[in-house]
JSON list of C-alpha atoms in Angstrom, two decimals:
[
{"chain": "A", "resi": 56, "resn": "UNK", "atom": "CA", "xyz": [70.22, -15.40, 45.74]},
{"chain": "A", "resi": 57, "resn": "UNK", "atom": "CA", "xyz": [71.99, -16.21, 42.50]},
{"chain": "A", "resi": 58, "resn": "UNK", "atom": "CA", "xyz": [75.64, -15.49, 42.21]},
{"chain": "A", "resi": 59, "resn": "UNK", "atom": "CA", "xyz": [77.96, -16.07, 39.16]},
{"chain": "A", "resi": 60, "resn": "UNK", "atom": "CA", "xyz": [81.40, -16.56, 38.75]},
{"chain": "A", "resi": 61, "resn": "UNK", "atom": "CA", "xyz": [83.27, -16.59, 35.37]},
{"chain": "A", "resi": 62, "resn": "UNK", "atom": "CA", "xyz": [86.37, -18.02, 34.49]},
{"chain": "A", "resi": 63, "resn": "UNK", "atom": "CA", "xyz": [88.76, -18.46, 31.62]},
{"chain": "A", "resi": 64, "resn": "UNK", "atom": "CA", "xyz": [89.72, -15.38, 29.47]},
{"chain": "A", "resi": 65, "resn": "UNK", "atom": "CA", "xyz": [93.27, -14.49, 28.31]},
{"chain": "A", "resi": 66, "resn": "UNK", "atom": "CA", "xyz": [95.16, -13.92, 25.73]},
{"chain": "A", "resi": 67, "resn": "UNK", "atom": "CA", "xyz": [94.83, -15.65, 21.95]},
{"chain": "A", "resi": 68, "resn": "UNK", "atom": "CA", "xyz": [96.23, -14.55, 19.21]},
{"chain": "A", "resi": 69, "resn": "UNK", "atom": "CA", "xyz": [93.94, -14.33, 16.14]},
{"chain": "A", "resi": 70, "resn": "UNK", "atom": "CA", "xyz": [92.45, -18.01, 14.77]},
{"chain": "A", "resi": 71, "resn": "UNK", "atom": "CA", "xyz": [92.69, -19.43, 17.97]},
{"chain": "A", "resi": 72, "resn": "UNK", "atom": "CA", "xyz": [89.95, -20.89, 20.87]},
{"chain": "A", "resi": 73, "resn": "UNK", "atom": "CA", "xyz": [88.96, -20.39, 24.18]},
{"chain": "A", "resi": 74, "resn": "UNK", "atom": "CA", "xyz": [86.16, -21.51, 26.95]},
{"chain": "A", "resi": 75, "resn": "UNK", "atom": "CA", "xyz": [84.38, -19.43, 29.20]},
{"chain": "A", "resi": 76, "resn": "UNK", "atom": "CA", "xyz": [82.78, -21.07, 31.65]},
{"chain": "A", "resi": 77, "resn": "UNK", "atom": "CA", "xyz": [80.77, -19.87, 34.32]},
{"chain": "A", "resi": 78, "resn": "UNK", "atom": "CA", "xyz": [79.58, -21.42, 37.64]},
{"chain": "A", "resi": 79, "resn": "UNK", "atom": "CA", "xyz": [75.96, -20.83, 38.90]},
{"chain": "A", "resi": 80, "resn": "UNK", "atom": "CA", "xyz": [74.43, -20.71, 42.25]},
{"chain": "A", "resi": 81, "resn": "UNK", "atom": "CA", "xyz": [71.36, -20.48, 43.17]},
{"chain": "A", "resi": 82, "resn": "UNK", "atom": "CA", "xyz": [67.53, -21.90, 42.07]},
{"chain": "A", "resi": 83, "resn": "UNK", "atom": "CA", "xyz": [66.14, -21.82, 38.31]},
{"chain": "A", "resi": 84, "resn": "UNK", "atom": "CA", "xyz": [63.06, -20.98, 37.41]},
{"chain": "A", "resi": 85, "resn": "UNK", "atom": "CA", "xyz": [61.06, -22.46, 34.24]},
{"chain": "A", "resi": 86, "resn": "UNK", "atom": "CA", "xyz": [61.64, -19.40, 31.92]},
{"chain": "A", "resi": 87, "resn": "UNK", "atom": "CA", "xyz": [65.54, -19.17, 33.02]},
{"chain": "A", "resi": 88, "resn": "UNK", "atom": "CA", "xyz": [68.03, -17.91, 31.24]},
{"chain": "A", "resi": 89, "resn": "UNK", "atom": "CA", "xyz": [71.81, -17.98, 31.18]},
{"chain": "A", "resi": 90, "resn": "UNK", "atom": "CA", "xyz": [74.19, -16.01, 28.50]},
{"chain": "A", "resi": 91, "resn": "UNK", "atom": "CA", "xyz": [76.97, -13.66, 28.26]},
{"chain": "A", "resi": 92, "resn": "UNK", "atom": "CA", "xyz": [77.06, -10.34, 27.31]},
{"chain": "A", "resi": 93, "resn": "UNK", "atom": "CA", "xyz": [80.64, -8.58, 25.85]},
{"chain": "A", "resi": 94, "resn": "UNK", "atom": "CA", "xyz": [81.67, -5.10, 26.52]},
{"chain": "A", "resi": 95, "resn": "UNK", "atom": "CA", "xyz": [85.17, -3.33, 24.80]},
{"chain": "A", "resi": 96, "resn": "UNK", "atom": "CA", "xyz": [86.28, -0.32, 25.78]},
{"chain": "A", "resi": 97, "resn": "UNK", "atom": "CA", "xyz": [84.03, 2.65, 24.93]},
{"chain": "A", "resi": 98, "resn": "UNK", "atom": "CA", "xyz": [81.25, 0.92, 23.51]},
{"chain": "A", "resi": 99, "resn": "UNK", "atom": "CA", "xyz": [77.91, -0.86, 24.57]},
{"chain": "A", "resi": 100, "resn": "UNK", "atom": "CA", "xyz": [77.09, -4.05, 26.26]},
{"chain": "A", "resi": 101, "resn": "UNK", "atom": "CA", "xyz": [76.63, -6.63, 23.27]},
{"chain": "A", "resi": 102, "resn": "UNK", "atom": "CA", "xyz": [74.34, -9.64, 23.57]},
{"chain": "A", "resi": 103, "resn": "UNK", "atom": "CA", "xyz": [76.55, -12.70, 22.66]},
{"chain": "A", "resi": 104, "resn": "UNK", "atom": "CA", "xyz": [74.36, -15.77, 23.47]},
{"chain": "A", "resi": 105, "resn": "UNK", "atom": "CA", "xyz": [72.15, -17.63, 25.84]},
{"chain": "A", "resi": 106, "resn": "UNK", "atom": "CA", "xyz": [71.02, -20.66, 26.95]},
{"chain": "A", "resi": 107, "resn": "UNK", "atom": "CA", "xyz": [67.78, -22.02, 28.83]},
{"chain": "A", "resi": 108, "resn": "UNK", "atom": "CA", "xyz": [67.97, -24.16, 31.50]},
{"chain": "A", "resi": 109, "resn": "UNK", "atom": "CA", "xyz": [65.12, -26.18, 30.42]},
{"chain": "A", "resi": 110, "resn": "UNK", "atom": "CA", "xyz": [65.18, -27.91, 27.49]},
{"chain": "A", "resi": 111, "resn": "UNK", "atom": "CA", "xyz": [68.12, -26.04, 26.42]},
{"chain": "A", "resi": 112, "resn": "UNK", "atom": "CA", "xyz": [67.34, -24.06, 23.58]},
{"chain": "A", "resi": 113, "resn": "UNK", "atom": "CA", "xyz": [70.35, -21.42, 22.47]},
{"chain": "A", "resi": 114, "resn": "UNK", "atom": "CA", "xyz": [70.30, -18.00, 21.62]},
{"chain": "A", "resi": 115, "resn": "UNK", "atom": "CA", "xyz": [73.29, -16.27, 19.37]},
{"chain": "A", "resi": 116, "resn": "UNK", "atom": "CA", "xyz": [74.06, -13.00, 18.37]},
{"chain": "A", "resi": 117, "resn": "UNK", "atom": "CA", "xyz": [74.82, -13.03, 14.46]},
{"chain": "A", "resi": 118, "resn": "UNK", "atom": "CA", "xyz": [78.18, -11.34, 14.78]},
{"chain": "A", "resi": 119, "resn": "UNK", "atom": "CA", "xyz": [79.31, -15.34, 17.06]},
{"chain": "A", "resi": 120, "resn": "UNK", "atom": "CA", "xyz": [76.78, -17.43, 15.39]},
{"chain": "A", "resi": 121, "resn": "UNK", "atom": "CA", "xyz": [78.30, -20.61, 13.64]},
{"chain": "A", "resi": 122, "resn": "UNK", "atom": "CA", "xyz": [82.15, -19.35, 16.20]},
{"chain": "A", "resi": 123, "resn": "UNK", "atom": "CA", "xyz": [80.68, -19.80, 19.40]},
{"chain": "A", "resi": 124, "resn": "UNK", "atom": "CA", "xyz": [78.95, -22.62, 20.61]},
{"chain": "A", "resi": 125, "resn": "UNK", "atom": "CA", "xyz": [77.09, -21.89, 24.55]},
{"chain": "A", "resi": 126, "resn": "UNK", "atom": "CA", "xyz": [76.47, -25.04, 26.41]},
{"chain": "A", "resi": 127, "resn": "UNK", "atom": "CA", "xyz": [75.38, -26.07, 29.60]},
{"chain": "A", "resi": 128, "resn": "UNK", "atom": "CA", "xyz": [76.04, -28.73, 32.69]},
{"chain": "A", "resi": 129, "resn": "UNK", "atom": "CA", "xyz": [72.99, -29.00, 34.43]},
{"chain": "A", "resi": 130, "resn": "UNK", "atom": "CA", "xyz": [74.82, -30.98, 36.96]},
{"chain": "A", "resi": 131, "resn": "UNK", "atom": "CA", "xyz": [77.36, -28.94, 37.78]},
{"chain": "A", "resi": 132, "resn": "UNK", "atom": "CA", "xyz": [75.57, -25.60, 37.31]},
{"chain": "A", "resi": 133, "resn": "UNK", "atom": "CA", "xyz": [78.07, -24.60, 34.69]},
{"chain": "A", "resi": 134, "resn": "UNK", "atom": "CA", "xyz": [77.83, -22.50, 31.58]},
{"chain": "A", "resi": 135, "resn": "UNK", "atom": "CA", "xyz": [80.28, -22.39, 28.55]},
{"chain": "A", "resi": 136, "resn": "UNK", "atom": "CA", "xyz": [80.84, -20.67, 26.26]},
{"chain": "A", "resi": 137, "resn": "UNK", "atom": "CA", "xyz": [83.28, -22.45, 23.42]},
{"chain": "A", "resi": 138, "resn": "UNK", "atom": "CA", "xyz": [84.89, -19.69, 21.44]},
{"chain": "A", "resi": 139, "resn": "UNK", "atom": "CA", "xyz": [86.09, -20.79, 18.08]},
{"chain": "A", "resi": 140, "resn": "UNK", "atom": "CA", "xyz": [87.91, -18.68, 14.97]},
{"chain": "A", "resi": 141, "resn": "UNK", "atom": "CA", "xyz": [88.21, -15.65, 17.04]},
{"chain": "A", "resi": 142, "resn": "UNK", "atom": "CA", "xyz": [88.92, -12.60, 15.67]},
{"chain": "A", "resi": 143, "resn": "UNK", "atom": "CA", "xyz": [90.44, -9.17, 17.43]},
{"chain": "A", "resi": 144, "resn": "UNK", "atom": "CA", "xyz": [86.81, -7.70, 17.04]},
{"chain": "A", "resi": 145, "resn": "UNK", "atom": "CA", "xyz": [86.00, -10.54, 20.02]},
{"chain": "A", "resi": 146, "resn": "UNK", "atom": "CA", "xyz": [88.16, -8.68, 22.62]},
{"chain": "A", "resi": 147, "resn": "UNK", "atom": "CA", "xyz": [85.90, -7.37, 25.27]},
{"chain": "A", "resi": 148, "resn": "UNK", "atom": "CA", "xyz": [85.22, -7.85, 28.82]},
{"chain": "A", "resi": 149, "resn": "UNK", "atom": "CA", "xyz": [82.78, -10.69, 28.82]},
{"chain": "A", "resi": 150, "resn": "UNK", "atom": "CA", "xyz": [79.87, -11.00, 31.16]},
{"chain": "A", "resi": 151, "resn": "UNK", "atom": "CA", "xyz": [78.05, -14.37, 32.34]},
{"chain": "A", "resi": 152, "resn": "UNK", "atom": "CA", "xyz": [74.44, -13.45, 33.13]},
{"chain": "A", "resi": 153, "resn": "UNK", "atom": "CA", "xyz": [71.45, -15.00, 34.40]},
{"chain": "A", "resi": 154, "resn": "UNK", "atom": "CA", "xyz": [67.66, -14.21, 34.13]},
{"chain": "A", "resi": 155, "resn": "UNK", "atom": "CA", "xyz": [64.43, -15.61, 35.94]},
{"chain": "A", "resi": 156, "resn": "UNK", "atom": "CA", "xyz": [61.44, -15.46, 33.98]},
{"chain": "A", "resi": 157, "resn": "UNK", "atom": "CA", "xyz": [63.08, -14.53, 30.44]},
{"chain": "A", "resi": 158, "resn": "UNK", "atom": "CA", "xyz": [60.71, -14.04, 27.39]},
{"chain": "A", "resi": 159, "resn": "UNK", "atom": "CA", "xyz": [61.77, -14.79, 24.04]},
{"chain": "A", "resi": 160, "resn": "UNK", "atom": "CA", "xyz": [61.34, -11.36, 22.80]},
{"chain": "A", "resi": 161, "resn": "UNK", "atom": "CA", "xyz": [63.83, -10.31, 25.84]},
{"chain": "A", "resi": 162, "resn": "UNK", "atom": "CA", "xyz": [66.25, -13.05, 25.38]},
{"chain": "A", "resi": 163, "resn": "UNK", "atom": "CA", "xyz": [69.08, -10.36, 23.66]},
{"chain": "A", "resi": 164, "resn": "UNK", "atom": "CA", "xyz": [68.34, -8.04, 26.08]},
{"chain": "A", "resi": 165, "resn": "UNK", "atom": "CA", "xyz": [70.26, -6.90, 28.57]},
{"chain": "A", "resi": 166, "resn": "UNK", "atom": "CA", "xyz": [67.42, -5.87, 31.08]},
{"chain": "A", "resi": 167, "resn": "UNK", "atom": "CA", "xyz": [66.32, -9.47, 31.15]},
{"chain": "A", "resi": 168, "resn": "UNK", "atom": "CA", "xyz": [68.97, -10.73, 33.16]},
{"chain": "A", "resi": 169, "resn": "UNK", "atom": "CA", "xyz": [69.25, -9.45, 36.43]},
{"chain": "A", "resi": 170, "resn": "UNK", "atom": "CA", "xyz": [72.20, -11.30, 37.84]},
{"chain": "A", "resi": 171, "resn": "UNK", "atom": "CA", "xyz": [75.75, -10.44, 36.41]},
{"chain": "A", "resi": 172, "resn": "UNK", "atom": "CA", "xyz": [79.32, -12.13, 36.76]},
{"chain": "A", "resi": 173, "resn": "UNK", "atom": "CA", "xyz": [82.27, -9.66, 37.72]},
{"chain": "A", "resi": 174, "resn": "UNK", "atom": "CA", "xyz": [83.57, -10.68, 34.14]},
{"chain": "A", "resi": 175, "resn": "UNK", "atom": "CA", "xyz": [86.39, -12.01, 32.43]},
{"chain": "A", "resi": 176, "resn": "UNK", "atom": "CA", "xyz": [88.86, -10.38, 29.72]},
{"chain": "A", "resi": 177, "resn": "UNK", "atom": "CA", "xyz": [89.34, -11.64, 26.39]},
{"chain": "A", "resi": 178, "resn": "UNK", "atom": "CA", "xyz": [92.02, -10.33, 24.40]},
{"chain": "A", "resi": 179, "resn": "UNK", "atom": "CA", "xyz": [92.35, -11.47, 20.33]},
{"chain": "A", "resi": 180, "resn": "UNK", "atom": "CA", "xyz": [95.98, -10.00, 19.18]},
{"chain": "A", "resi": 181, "resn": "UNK", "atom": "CA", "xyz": [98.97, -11.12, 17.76]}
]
């Protein structure tokens, strides 16, 4: 059983940084995935990015690509997710997620990943 736990959201006003990271349990299979997925209020779950746990090869959606930066610690079953120039169009709920078995034509999907964090808030504002 795979469980996942997410930490660090908050508050930042615009410009600033934050890390998600999110703790993993459980055994990975070869075509594994881990990402995160965003949700704000009244719209639909948004792919952000993804990582795989072999050979670690990331994923980004365009609206984070070149801001975000998703990283992994194979060690310590941790995920981050390093959130750079963020803008108020980041706030959402975010998701960690995890996937056994992931193509690459699923990887931005969000029936790929059948394992879900409780998530974390992110707020951008001034």
């Amino acid at each position: 059983q795979v469980q996942l736990e997410e930490s660090g959201g908050g508050l930042v006003p615009p410009g600033n940084s934050l890390r998600l990271s999110c703790a993993y349990s459980g055994s990975t299979a070869i075509n594994s995935a881990t990402g995160w997925f965003r949700q704000a209020p009244g719209k639909e779950y948004e792919f952000v990015a993804a990582i795989r746990w072999m050979g670690g090869r990331t994923y980004y959606a365009d609206s984070v690509k070149g801001r975000f930066i998703i990283s992994r610690d194979g060690a310590k079953k941790t995920v981050h997710l390093q959130m750079n120039m963020l803008k108020s169009e980041d706030s959402a709920n975010y998701y960690c997620v995890h996937g056994n078995g992931v193509i690459l034509s699923s990887i931005r999907a969000k029936s790929a990943y059948n394992y879900w964090g409780q998530g974390t808030q992110v707020t951008v504002s001034s």
